[in-house]
One Martini backbone bead per residue (centre of mass of N, CA, C, O) as a GRO file, in nm:
protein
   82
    1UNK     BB    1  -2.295   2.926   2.364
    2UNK     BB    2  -2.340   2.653   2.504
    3UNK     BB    3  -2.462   2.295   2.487
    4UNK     BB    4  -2.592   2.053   2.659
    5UNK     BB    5  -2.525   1.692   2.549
    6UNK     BB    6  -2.696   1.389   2.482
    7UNK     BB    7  -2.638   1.073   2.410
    8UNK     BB    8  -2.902   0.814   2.366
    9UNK     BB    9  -3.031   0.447   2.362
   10UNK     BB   10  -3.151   0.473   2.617
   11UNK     BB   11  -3.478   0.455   2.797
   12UNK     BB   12  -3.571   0.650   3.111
   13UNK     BB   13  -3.860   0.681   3.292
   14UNK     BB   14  -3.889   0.660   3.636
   15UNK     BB   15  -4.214   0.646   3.577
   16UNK     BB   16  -4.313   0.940   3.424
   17UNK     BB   17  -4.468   0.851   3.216
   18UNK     BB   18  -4.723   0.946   2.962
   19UNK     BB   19  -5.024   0.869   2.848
   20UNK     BB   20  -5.143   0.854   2.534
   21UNK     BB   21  -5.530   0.827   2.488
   22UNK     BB   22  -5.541   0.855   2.144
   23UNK     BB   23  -5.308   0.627   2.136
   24UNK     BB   24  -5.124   0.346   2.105
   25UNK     BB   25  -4.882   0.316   2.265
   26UNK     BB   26  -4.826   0.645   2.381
   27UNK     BB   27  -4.574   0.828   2.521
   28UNK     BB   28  -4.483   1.073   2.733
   29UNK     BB   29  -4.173   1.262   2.835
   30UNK     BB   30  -3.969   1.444   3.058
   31UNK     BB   31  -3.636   1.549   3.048
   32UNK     BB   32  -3.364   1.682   3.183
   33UNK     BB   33  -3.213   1.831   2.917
   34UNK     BB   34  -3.005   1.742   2.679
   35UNK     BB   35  -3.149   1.450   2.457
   36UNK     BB   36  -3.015   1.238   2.217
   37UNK     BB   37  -3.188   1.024   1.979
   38UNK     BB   38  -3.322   0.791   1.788
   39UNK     BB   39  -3.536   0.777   1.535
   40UNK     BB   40  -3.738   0.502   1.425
   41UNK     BB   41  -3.607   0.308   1.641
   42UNK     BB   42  -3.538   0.038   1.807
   43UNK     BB   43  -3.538   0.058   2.185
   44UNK     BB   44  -3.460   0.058   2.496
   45UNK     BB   45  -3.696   0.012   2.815
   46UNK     BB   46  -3.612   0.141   3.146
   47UNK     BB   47  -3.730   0.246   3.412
   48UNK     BB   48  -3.436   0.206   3.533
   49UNK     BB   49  -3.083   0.192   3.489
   50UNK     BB   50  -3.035  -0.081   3.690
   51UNK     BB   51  -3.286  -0.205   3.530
   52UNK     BB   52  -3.435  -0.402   3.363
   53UNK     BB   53  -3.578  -0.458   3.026
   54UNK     BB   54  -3.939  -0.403   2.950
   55UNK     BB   55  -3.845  -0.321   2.650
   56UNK     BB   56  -3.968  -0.141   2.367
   57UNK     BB   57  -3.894   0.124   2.137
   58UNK     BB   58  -4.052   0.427   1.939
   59UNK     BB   59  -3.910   0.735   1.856
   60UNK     BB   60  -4.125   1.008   1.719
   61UNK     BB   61  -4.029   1.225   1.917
   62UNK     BB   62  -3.888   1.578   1.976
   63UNK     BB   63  -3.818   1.844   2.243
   64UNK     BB   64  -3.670   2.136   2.266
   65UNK     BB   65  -3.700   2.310   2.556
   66UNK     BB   66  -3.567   2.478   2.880
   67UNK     BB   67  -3.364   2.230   2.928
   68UNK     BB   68  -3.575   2.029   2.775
   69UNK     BB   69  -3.682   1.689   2.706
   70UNK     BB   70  -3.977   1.590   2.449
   71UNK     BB   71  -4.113   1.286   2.436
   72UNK     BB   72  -4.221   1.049   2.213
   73UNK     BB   73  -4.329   0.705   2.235
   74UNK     BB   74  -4.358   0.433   2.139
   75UNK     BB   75  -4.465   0.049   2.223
   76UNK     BB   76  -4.384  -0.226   2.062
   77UNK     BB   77  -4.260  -0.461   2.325
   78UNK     BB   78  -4.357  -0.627   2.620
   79UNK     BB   79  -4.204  -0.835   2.905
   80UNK     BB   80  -4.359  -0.664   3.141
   81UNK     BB   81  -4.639  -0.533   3.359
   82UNK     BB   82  -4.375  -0.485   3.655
   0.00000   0.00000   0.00000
Protein backbone atom coordinates (compact mmCIF):
# COMPACT_ATOMS: atom_id res chain seq x y z
CA UNK A 1 0.00 0.00 0.00
CA UNK A 2 1.36 3.61 -0.59
CA UNK A 3 1.41 6.25 1.62
CA UNK A 4 1.19 9.71 0.28
CA UNK A 5 3.92 11.91 0.94
CA UNK A 6 4.59 15.90 0.30
CA UNK A 7 7.71 17.56 0.86
CA UNK A 8 7.66 20.98 2.19
CA UNK A 9 9.69 24.43 2.92
CA UNK A 10 7.44 26.51 4.15
CA UNK A 11 4.96 25.98 7.36
CA UNK A 12 1.55 27.14 6.74
CA UNK A 13 -0.53 27.61 10.00
CA UNK A 14 -4.01 28.56 8.76
CA UNK A 15 -3.79 30.07 11.90
CA UNK A 16 -4.27 26.87 13.51
CA UNK A 17 -1.12 26.42 15.35
CA UNK A 18 -1.19 26.09 19.83
CA UNK A 19 1.35 27.78 22.18
CA UNK A 20 3.17 25.45 24.44
CA UNK A 21 2.77 27.29 27.81
CA UNK A 22 5.97 25.59 29.18
CA UNK A 23 8.22 26.51 26.60
CA UNK A 24 9.18 29.98 25.09
CA UNK A 25 8.08 30.18 21.64
CA UNK A 26 7.18 26.88 20.88
CA UNK A 27 3.56 26.24 18.91
CA UNK A 28 2.21 22.45 17.84
CA UNK A 29 0.56 22.16 14.83
CA UNK A 30 -1.62 19.63 13.04
CA UNK A 31 -1.87 19.24 9.57
CA UNK A 32 -3.76 16.82 7.52
CA UNK A 33 -1.90 13.80 5.56
CA UNK A 34 1.60 13.20 5.49
CA UNK A 35 4.34 15.94 5.33
CA UNK A 36 7.43 16.36 5.52
CA UNK A 37 9.46 19.02 6.63
CA UNK A 38 13.93 19.78 7.02
CA UNK A 39 14.25 19.45 11.01
CA UNK A 40 16.20 21.96 12.95
CA UNK A 41 16.85 24.27 10.18
CA UNK A 42 15.62 28.44 9.63
CA UNK A 43 12.48 27.56 7.68
CA UNK A 44 9.71 30.20 6.59
CA UNK A 45 6.50 31.00 8.67
CA UNK A 46 3.35 31.76 6.85
CA UNK A 47 -0.23 32.17 8.29
CA UNK A 48 -1.86 31.44 4.73
CA UNK A 49 -0.24 30.11 1.78
CA UNK A 50 -0.21 33.51 -0.19
CA UNK A 51 0.02 35.83 2.65
CA UNK A 52 3.47 37.42 3.43
CA UNK A 53 5.67 35.74 5.56
CA UNK A 54 5.48 36.24 9.33
CA UNK A 55 8.75 34.89 10.38
CA UNK A 56 11.17 32.25 11.01
CA UNK A 57 11.02 29.28 12.80
CA UNK A 58 12.72 25.84 13.31
CA UNK A 59 11.07 22.34 13.02
CA UNK A 60 11.80 20.47 16.10
CA UNK A 61 9.60 17.51 15.87
CA UNK A 62 7.44 15.66 13.60
CA UNK A 63 5.17 12.60 14.37
CA UNK A 64 3.15 10.83 11.43
CA UNK A 65 0.25 9.23 12.61
CA UNK A 66 -3.72 8.19 10.99
CA UNK A 67 -2.72 10.69 8.19
CA UNK A 68 -2.02 13.36 10.52
CA UNK A 69 1.23 15.36 10.69
CA UNK A 70 2.14 16.63 14.38
CA UNK A 71 4.84 19.29 13.92
CA UNK A 72 6.74 21.03 17.39
CA UNK A 73 8.50 24.28 15.94
CA UNK A 74 9.96 27.13 17.75
CA UNK A 75 9.52 30.15 16.28
CA UNK A 76 12.70 32.07 16.04
CA UNK A 77 12.22 35.98 14.84
CA UNK A 78 8.94 37.31 14.16
CA UNK A 79 8.60 40.31 11.46
CA UNK A 80 5.62 41.23 12.70
CA UNK A 81 2.38 40.33 15.51
CA UNK A 82 -0.43 41.06 13.00
Amino acid sequence: MSMPLSLEWTLVTEGKERRQEDEDNHFTLTLEGYRLYPLHERIEIRRHQTSDQIGFGEIKSLTFTENKTEILYQLVSLYSVN
